[in-house]
mmCIF file of N, CA and C in Angstrom:
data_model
loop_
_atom_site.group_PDB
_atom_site.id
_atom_site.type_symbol
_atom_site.label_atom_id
_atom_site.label_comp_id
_atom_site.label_asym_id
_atom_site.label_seq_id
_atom_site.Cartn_x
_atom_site.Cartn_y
_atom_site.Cartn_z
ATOM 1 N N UNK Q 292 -272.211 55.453 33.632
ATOM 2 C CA UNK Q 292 -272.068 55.993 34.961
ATOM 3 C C UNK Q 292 -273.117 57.055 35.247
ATOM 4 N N UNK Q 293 -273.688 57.807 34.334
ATOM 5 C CA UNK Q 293 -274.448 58.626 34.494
ATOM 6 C C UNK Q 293 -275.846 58.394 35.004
ATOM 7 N N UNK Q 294 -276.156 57.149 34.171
ATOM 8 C CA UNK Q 294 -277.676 56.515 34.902
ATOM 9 C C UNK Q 294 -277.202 56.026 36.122
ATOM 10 N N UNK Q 295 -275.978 55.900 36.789
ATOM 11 C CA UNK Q 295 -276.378 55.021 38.678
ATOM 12 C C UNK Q 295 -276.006 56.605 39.589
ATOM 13 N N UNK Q 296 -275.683 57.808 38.656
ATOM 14 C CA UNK Q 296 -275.844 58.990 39.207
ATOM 15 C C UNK Q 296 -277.364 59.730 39.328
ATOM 16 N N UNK Q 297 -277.808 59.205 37.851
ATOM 17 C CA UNK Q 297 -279.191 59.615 38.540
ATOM 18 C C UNK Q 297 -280.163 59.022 39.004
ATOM 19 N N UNK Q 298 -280.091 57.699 39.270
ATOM 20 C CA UNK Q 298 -280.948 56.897 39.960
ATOM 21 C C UNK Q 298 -280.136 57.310 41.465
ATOM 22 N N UNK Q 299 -279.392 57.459 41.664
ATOM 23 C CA UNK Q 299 -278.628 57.910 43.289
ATOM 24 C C UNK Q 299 -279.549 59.207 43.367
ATOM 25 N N UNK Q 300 -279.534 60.213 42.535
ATOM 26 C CA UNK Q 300 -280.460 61.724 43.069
ATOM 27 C C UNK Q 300 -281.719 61.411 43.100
ATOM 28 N N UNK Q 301 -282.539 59.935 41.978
ATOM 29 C CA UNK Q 301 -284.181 60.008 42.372
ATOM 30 C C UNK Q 301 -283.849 59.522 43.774
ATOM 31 N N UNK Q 302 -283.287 58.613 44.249
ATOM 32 C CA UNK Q 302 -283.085 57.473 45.062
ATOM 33 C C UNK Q 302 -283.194 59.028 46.502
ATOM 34 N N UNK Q 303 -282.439 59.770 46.760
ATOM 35 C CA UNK Q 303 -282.661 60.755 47.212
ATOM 36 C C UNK Q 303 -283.357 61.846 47.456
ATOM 37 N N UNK Q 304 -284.316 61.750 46.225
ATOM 38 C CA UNK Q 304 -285.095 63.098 46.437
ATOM 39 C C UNK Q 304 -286.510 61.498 46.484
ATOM 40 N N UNK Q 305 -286.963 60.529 46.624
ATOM 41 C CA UNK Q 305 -287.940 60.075 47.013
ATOM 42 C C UNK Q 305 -287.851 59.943 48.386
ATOM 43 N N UNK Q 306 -286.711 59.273 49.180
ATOM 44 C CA UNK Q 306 -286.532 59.316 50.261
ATOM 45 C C UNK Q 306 -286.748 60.632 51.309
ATOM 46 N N UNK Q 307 -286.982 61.609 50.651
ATOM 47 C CA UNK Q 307 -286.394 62.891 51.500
ATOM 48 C C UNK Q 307 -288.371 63.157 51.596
ATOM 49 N N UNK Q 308 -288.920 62.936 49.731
ATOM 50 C CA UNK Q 308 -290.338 63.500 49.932
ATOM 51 C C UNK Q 308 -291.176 62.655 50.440
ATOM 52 N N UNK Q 309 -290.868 61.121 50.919
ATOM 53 C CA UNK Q 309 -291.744 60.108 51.611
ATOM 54 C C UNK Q 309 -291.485 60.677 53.209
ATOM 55 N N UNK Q 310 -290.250 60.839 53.509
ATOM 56 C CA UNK Q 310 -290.489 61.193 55.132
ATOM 57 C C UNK Q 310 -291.621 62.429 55.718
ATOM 58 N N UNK Q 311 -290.646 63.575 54.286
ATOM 59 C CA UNK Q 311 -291.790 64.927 54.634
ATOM 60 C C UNK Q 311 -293.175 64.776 54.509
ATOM 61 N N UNK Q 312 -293.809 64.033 53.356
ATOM 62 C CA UNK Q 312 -294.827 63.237 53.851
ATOM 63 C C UNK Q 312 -295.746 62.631 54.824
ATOM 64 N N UNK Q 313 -294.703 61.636 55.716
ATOM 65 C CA UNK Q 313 -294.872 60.992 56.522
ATOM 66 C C UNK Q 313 -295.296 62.348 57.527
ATOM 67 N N UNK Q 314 -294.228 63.017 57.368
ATOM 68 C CA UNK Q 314 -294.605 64.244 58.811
ATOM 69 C C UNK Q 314 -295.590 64.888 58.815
ATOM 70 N N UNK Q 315 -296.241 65.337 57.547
ATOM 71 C CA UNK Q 315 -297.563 65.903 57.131
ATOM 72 C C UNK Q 315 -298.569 65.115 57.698
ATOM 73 N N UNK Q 316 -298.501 63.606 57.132
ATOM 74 C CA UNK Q 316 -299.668 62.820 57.560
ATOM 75 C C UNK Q 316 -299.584 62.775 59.230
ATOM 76 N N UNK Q 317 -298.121 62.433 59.948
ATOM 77 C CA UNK Q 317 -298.704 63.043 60.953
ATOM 78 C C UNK Q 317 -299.241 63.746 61.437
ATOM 79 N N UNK Q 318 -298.978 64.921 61.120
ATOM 80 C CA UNK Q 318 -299.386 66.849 61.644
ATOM 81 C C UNK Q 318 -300.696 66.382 61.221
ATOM 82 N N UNK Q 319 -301.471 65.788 60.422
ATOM 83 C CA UNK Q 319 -302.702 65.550 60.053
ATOM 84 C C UNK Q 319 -303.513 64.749 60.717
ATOM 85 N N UNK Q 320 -302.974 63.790 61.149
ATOM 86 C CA UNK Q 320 -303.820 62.827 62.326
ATOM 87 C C UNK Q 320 -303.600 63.444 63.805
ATOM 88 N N UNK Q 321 -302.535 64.051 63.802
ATOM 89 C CA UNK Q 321 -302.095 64.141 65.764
ATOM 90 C C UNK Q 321 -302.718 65.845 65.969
ATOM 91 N N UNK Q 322 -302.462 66.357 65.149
ATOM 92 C CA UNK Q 322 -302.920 67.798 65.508
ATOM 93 C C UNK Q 322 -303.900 68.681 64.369
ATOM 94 N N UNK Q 323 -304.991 68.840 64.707
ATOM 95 C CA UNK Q 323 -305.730 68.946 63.591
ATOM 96 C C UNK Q 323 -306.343 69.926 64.203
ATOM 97 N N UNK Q 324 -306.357 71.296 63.679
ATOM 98 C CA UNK Q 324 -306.874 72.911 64.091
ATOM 99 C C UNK Q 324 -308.327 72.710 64.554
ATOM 100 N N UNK Q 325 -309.392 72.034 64.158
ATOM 101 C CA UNK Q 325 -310.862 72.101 64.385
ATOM 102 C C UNK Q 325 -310.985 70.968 64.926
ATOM 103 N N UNK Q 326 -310.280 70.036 65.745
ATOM 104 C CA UNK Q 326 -310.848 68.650 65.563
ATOM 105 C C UNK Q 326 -310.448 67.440 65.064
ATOM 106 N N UNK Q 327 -311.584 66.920 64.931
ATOM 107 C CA UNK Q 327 -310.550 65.581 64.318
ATOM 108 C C UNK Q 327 -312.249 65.824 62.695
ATOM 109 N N UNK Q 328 -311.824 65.771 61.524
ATOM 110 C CA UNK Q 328 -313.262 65.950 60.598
ATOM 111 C C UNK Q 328 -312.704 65.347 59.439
ATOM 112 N N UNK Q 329 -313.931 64.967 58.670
ATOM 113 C CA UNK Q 329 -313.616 64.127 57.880
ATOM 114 C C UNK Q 329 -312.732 64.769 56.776
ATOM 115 N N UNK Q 330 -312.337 66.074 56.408
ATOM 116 C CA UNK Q 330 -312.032 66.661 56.225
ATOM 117 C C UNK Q 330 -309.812 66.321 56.569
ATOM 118 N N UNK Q 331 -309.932 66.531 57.786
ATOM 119 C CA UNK Q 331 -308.393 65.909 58.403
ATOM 120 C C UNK Q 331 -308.085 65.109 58.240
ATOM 121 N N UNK Q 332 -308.920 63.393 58.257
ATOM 122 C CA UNK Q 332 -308.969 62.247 58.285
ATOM 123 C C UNK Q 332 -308.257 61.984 56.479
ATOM 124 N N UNK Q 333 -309.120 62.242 55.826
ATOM 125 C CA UNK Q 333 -308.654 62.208 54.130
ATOM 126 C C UNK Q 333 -307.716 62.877 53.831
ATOM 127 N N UNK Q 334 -306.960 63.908 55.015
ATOM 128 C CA UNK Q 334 -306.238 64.725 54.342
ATOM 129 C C UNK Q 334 -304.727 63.831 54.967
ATOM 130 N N UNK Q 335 -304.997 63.179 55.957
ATOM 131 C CA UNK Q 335 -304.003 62.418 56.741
ATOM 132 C C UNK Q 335 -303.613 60.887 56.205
ATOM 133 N N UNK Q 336 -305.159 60.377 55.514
ATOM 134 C CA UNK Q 336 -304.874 59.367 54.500
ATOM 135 C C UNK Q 336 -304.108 59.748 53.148
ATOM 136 N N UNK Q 337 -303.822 60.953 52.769
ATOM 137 C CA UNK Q 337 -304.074 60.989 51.211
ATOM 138 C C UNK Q 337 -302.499 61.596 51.525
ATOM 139 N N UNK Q 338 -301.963 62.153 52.654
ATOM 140 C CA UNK Q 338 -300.562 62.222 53.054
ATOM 141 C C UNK Q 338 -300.042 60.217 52.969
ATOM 142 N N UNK Q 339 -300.531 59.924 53.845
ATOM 143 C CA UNK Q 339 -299.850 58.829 53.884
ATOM 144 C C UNK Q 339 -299.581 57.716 52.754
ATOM 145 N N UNK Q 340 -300.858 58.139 51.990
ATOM 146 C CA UNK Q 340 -300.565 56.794 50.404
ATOM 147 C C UNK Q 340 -300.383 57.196 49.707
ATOM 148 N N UNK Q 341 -299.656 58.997 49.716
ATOM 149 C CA UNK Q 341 -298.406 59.762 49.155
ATOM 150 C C UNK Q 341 -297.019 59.230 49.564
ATOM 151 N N UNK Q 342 -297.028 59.207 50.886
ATOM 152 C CA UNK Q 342 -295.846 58.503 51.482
ATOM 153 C C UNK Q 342 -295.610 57.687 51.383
ATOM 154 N N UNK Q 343 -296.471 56.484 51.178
ATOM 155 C CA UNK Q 343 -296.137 54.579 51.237
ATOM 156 C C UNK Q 343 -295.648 54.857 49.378
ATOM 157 N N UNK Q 344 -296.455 55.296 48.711
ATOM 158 C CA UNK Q 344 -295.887 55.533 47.252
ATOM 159 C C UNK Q 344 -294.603 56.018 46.907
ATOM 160 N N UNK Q 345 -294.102 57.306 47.551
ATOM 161 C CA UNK Q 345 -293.086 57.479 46.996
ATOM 162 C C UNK Q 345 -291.566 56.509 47.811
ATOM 163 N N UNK Q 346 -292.015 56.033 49.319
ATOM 164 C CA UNK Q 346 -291.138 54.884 49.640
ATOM 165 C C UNK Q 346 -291.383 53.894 48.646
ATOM 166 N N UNK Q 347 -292.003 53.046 48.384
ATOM 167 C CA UNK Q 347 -292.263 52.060 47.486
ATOM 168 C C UNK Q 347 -291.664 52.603 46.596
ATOM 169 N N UNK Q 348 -291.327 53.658 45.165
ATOM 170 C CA UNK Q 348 -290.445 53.963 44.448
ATOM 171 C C UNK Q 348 -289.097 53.930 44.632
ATOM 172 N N UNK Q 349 -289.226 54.637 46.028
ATOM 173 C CA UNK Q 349 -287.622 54.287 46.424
ATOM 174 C C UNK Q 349 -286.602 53.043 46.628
ATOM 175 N N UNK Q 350 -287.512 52.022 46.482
ATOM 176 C CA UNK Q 350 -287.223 50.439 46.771
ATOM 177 C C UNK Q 350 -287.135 50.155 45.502
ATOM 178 N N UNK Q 351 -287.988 50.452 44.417
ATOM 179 C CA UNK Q 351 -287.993 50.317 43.241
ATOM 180 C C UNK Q 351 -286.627 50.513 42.562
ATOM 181 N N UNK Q 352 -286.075 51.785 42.739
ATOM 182 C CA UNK Q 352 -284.768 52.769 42.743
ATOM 183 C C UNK Q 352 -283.922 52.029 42.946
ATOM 184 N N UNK Q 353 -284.037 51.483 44.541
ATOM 185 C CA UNK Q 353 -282.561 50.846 44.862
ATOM 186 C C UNK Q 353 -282.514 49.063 44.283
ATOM 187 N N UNK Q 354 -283.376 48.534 44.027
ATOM 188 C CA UNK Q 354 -283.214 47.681 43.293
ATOM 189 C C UNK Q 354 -282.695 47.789 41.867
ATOM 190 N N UNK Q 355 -283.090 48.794 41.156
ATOM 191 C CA UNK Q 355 -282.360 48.785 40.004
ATOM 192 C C UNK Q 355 -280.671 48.873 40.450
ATOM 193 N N UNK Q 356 -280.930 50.166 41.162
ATOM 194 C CA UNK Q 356 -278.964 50.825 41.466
ATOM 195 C C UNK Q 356 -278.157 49.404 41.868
ATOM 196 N N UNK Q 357 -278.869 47.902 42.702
ATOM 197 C CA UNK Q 357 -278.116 47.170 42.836
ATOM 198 C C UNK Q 357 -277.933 46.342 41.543
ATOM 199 N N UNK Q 358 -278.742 46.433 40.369
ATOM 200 C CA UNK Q 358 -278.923 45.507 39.780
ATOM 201 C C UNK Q 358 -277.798 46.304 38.327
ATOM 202 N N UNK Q 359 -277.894 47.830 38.239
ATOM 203 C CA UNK Q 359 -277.030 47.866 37.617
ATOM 204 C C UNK Q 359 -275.498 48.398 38.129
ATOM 205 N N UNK Q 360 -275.367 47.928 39.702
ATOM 206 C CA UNK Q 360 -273.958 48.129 40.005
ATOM 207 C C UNK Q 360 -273.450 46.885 39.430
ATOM 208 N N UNK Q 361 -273.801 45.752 39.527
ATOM 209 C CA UNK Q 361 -273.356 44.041 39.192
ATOM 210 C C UNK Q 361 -273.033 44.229 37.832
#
């Protein structure tokens, strides 16, 4: 029981750091203090394939949690 407790808290704390993520990479493409520079651009990519990564773990996660609820 203890491993589908802690695959439930990664399962939770990836979900929580892919969105905040997601919001960064926004704040990074939509509002950018100087501009738009290449500088923002990499910083808005390197948010986001932070974000697609730690969602993609999270899928990872819940496939196990279904595989060892069965």
């Amino acid at each position: 029981m203890s491993k589908i407790k802690t695959l439930k808290t990664f399962k939770h704390f990836t979900f929580i750091a892919s969105v905040l993520l997601g919001i960064a990479a926004l704040g990074t493409f939509i509002m950018p203090l100087r501009g738009i520079s290449v500088g923002s651009v990499c910083a808005g990519l390197f948010f986001t394939v932070l974000s697609l990564g730690y969602l993609k773990w999270n899928f990872d996660i819940t496939k196990q949690l279904n595989v060892e609820s069965k």
